[in-house]
GROMACS .gro file of C-alpha atoms in nm:
model
  200
    1MET     CA    1 -11.990  -4.137  -7.846
    2ALA     CA    2 -11.765  -3.943  -7.602
    3LEU     CA    3 -11.644  -4.264  -7.454
    4VAL     CA    4 -11.523  -4.413  -7.799
    5ILE     CA    5 -11.352  -4.072  -7.888
    6LEU     CA    6 -11.175  -4.067  -7.545
    7TYR     CA    7 -11.076  -4.446  -7.609
    8TYR     CA    8 -10.916  -4.373  -7.947
    9PHE     CA    9 -10.748  -4.075  -7.812
   10LEU     CA   10 -10.609  -4.262  -7.518
   11ILE     CA   11 -10.459  -4.508  -7.786
   12ALA     CA   12 -10.304  -4.230  -7.954
   13ILE     CA   13 -10.139  -4.147  -7.634
   14MET     CA   14 -10.028  -4.511  -7.603
   15ILE     CA   15  -9.878  -4.519  -7.928
   16VAL     CA   16  -9.701  -4.184  -7.854
   17GLY     CA   17  -9.571  -4.374  -7.535
   18ILE     CA   18  -9.448  -4.652  -7.754
   19ILE     CA   19  -9.257  -4.400  -7.971
   20GLY     CA   20  -9.115  -4.253  -7.648
   21GLU     CA   21  -8.935  -4.581  -7.554
   22LEU     CA   22  -8.734  -4.538  -7.869
   23LEU     CA   23  -8.674  -4.138  -7.826
   24PRO     CA   24  -8.561  -4.017  -7.497
   25ALA     CA   25  -8.736  -3.669  -7.523
   26ILE     CA   26  -9.070  -3.809  -7.509
   27PRO     CA   27  -9.223  -4.026  -7.195
   28GLY     CA   28  -9.268  -4.386  -7.254
   29MET     CA   29  -9.417  -4.662  -7.057
   30SER     CA   30  -9.538  -4.416  -6.771
   31LEU     CA   31  -9.733  -4.247  -7.048
   32ILE     CA   32  -9.909  -4.555  -7.150
   33LEU     CA   33  -9.964  -4.636  -6.771
   34ILE     CA   34 -10.132  -4.305  -6.712
   35ALA     CA   35 -10.360  -4.331  -7.011
   36MET     CA   36 -10.472  -4.676  -6.872
   37VAL     CA   37 -10.554  -4.546  -6.548
   38VAL     CA   38 -10.744  -4.263  -6.712
   39TRP     CA   39 -10.971  -4.519  -6.896
   40SER     CA   40 -10.999  -4.699  -6.562
   41PHE     CA   41 -11.144  -4.454  -6.367
   42VAL     CA   42 -11.386  -4.338  -6.667
   43THR     CA   43 -11.493  -4.710  -6.712
   44LYS     CA   44 -11.485  -4.765  -6.318
   45PHE     CA   45 -11.199  -5.046  -6.382
   46ALA     CA   46 -11.420  -5.233  -6.570
   47GLY     CA   47 -11.221  -5.523  -6.707
   48MET     CA   48 -10.898  -5.336  -6.646
   49GLY     CA   49 -10.727  -5.584  -6.388
   50VAL     CA   50 -10.528  -5.773  -6.636
   51ALA     CA   51 -10.426  -5.468  -6.832
   52LEU     CA   52 -10.336  -5.271  -6.531
   53ALA     CA   53 -10.119  -5.586  -6.389
   54VAL     CA   54  -9.945  -5.623  -6.706
   55ALA     CA   55  -9.855  -5.273  -6.757
   56PHE     CA   56  -9.727  -5.213  -6.403
   57VAL     CA   57  -9.514  -5.537  -6.434
   58ILE     CA   58  -9.363  -5.387  -6.793
   59LEU     CA   59  -9.308  -5.035  -6.630
   60LEU     CA   60  -9.080  -5.212  -6.364
   61LEU     CA   61  -8.900  -5.424  -6.623
   62SER     CA   62  -8.858  -5.104  -6.857
   63LEU     CA   63  -8.690  -4.944  -6.571
   64GLY     CA   64  -8.402  -5.211  -6.563
   65VAL     CA   65  -8.371  -5.311  -6.911
   66GLU     CA   66  -8.198  -5.017  -7.057
   67PHE     CA   67  -7.948  -5.003  -6.728
   68LEU     CA   68  -7.911  -5.400  -6.806
   69ALA     CA   69  -7.843  -5.355  -7.188
   70SER     CA   70  -7.586  -5.088  -7.150
   71TYR     CA   71  -7.399  -5.309  -6.888
   72LEU     CA   72  -7.419  -5.611  -7.112
   73GLY     CA   73  -7.299  -5.429  -7.402
   74ALA     CA   74  -7.001  -5.288  -7.209
   75GLN     CA   75  -6.928  -5.639  -7.080
   76LYS     CA   76  -6.945  -5.802  -7.433
   77VAL     CA   77  -6.618  -5.570  -7.545
   78GLY     CA   78  -6.423  -5.654  -7.237
   79ALA     CA   79  -6.509  -5.372  -7.001
   80SER     CA   80  -6.326  -5.373  -6.678
   81ASN     CA   81  -6.479  -5.311  -6.351
   82TRP     CA   82  -6.370  -4.965  -6.337
   83SER     CA   83  -6.582  -4.884  -6.642
   84GLN     CA   84  -6.866  -5.067  -6.521
   85ILE     CA   85  -6.840  -4.823  -6.179
   86GLY     CA   86  -6.756  -4.542  -6.410
   87LEU     CA   87  -7.104  -4.637  -6.585
   88VAL     CA   88  -7.303  -4.619  -6.296
   89VAL     CA   89  -7.140  -4.309  -6.140
   90GLY     CA   90  -7.176  -4.161  -6.457
   91LEU     CA   91  -7.533  -4.241  -6.488
   92LEU     CA   92  -7.621  -4.087  -6.136
   93ALA     CA   93  -7.405  -3.757  -6.209
   94GLY     CA   94  -7.564  -3.744  -6.535
   95ILE     CA   95  -7.907  -3.726  -6.411
   96PHE     CA   96  -7.863  -3.550  -6.108
   97GLY     CA   97  -7.574  -3.333  -6.201
   98LEU     CA   98  -7.759  -3.152  -6.505
   99LEU     CA   99  -8.094  -3.114  -6.320
  100PRO     CA  100  -8.011  -2.774  -6.176
  101ALA     CA  101  -7.865  -2.658  -6.499
  102LEU     CA  102  -8.128  -2.775  -6.714
  103PRO     CA  103  -8.427  -2.876  -6.521
  104ILE     CA  104  -8.630  -2.994  -6.826
  105GLY     CA  105  -8.414  -3.183  -7.048
  106GLY     CA  106  -8.106  -3.211  -6.825
  107PRO     CA  107  -8.180  -3.546  -6.685
  108ILE     CA  108  -8.304  -3.691  -7.002
  109ILE     CA  109  -7.949  -3.570  -7.149
  110GLY     CA  110  -7.755  -3.697  -6.864
  111LEU     CA  111  -7.926  -4.035  -6.877
  112PHE     CA  112  -7.745  -4.104  -7.208
  113VAL     CA  113  -7.423  -3.890  -7.186
  114GLY     CA  114  -7.344  -3.967  -6.812
  115PRO     CA  115  -7.268  -4.342  -6.846
  116VAL     CA  116  -7.067  -4.306  -7.160
  117VAL     CA  117  -6.856  -4.052  -7.017
  118GLY     CA  118  -6.833  -4.220  -6.698
  119ALA     CA  119  -6.740  -4.573  -6.856
  120PHE     CA  120  -6.479  -4.406  -7.092
  121LEU     CA  121  -6.328  -4.211  -6.774
  122GLY     CA  122  -6.329  -4.545  -6.565
  123GLU     CA  123  -6.165  -4.758  -6.855
  124TYR     CA  124  -5.928  -4.502  -6.935
  125ALA     CA  125  -5.794  -4.495  -6.571
  126TYR     CA  126  -5.776  -4.863  -6.531
  127ARG     CA  127  -5.581  -4.902  -6.865
  128ARG     CA  128  -5.308  -4.678  -6.732
  129ASP     CA  129  -5.046  -4.958  -6.841
  130LEU     CA  130  -5.119  -4.920  -7.192
  131GLU     CA  131  -4.973  -4.670  -7.445
  132LEU     CA  132  -5.190  -4.376  -7.526
  133THR     CA  133  -5.346  -4.497  -7.857
  134PRO     CA  134  -5.449  -4.851  -7.741
  135ARG     CA  135  -5.573  -4.690  -7.411
  136LEU     CA  136  -5.794  -4.475  -7.617
  137GLN     CA  137  -5.903  -4.743  -7.829
  138GLN     CA  138  -6.020  -4.955  -7.566
  139SER     CA  139  -6.204  -4.707  -7.372
  140LEU     CA  140  -6.388  -4.601  -7.700
  141LYS     CA  141  -6.461  -4.956  -7.755
  142VAL     CA  142  -6.652  -4.987  -7.421
  143CYS     CA  143  -6.829  -4.665  -7.534
  144VAL     CA  144  -6.944  -4.822  -7.830
  145GLY     CA  145  -7.050  -5.119  -7.651
  146ILE     CA  146  -7.271  -4.915  -7.407
  147VAL     CA  147  -7.415  -4.727  -7.693
  148VAL     CA  148  -7.513  -5.045  -7.913
  149GLY     CA  149  -7.663  -5.196  -7.553
  150THR     CA  150  -7.861  -4.884  -7.475
  151VAL     CA  151  -8.011  -4.905  -7.842
  152ILE     CA  152  -8.107  -5.268  -7.804
  153GLY     CA  153  -8.232  -5.170  -7.480
  154HIS     CA  154  -8.474  -4.906  -7.638
  155VAL     CA  155  -8.585  -5.147  -7.866
  156ALA     CA  156  -8.649  -5.415  -7.596
  157LYS     CA  157  -8.851  -5.164  -7.399
  158ALA     CA  158  -9.070  -5.047  -7.692
  159MET     CA  159  -9.152  -5.411  -7.780
  160LEU     CA  160  -9.261  -5.448  -7.399
  161ALA     CA  161  -9.465  -5.117  -7.449
  162THR     CA  162  -9.626  -5.262  -7.764
  163ALA     CA  163  -9.731  -5.561  -7.566
  164ALA     CA  164  -9.890  -5.366  -7.279
  165VAL     CA  165 -10.094  -5.186  -7.538
  166ILE     CA  166 -10.184  -5.497  -7.704
  167VAL     CA  167 -10.314  -5.622  -7.377
  168PHE     CA  168 -10.513  -5.318  -7.309
  169ILE     CA  169 -10.694  -5.335  -7.641
  170VAL     CA  170 -10.774  -5.716  -7.620
  171THR     CA  171 -10.901  -5.669  -7.272
  172THR     CA  172 -11.098  -5.349  -7.327
  173TRP     CA  173 -11.220  -5.402  -7.685
  174PRO     CA  174 -11.492  -5.616  -7.602
  175ASN     CA  175 -11.680  -5.371  -7.361
  176LEU     CA  176 -11.615  -5.085  -7.576
  177SER     CA  177 -11.772  -5.266  -7.884
  178SER     CA  178 -12.094  -5.350  -7.670
  179VAL     CA  179 -12.110  -4.963  -7.581
  180ILE     CA  180 -12.074  -4.882  -7.958
  181SER     CA  181 -12.361  -5.128  -8.051
  182TYR     CA  182 -12.581  -4.990  -7.798
  183GLN     CA  183 -12.517  -4.627  -7.914
  184LEU     CA  184 -12.588  -4.720  -8.258
  185SER     CA  185 -12.937  -4.895  -8.152
  186VAL     CA  186 -13.022  -4.581  -7.962
  187PHE     CA  187 -12.935  -4.389  -8.260
  188SER     CA  188 -13.113  -4.621  -8.520
  189PHE     CA  189 -13.426  -4.602  -8.269
  190GLN     CA  190 -13.439  -4.214  -8.254
  191PHE     CA  191 -13.366  -4.195  -8.620
  192SER     CA  192 -13.688  -4.410  -8.675
  193ASP     CA  193 -13.876  -4.219  -8.447
  194LEU     CA  194 -13.805  -3.900  -8.623
  195SER     CA  195 -13.885  -4.061  -8.951
  196SER     CA  196 -14.201  -4.170  -8.842
  197LEU     CA  197 -14.279  -3.810  -8.735
  198PHE     CA  198 -14.227  -3.658  -9.042
  199PHE     CA  199 -14.345  -3.917  -9.281
  200ASN     CA  200 -14.668  -4.028  -9.103
   0.00000   0.00000   0.00000
């Protein structure tokens, strides 16, 4: 019964991981992978080869999806190369620049604020031939493109995480159901023995 409880607990952890792909304050795919590794060790990797391979591939994909979505979002609104360079510089500065000041939440905040600020400054510097108002408008337009791209990236990552959890359930449920059946048969046998002791 402890194995069954652990299984459902790990599924709950994985659901939190899916939510984490939508909310930056919560770990995402890495949490799902950790839950799978725990189950693998408990069950001695029984039937876990496919699930772990899929989860690892999805984890690698997730690392690039968000940045790619932000990049494409910026390109869609006509961002210059300067703003795209600013996006990368802002990303790195946001993650590592806030790390000393805010070790817990700093890198997470920087992951979102850094690229937007960096792209804005890069685009603003590039559009120096424009008047102030159109210059600001174009720079803000690039920021909106990055934000929209980031949101789309999070949704895509959540879908990938959901796929990983589904693969895990499909590949592990047959083994778990056999364990449940065995435990129920043992319980039924023990109950029948107990009944015969009292009623015979």
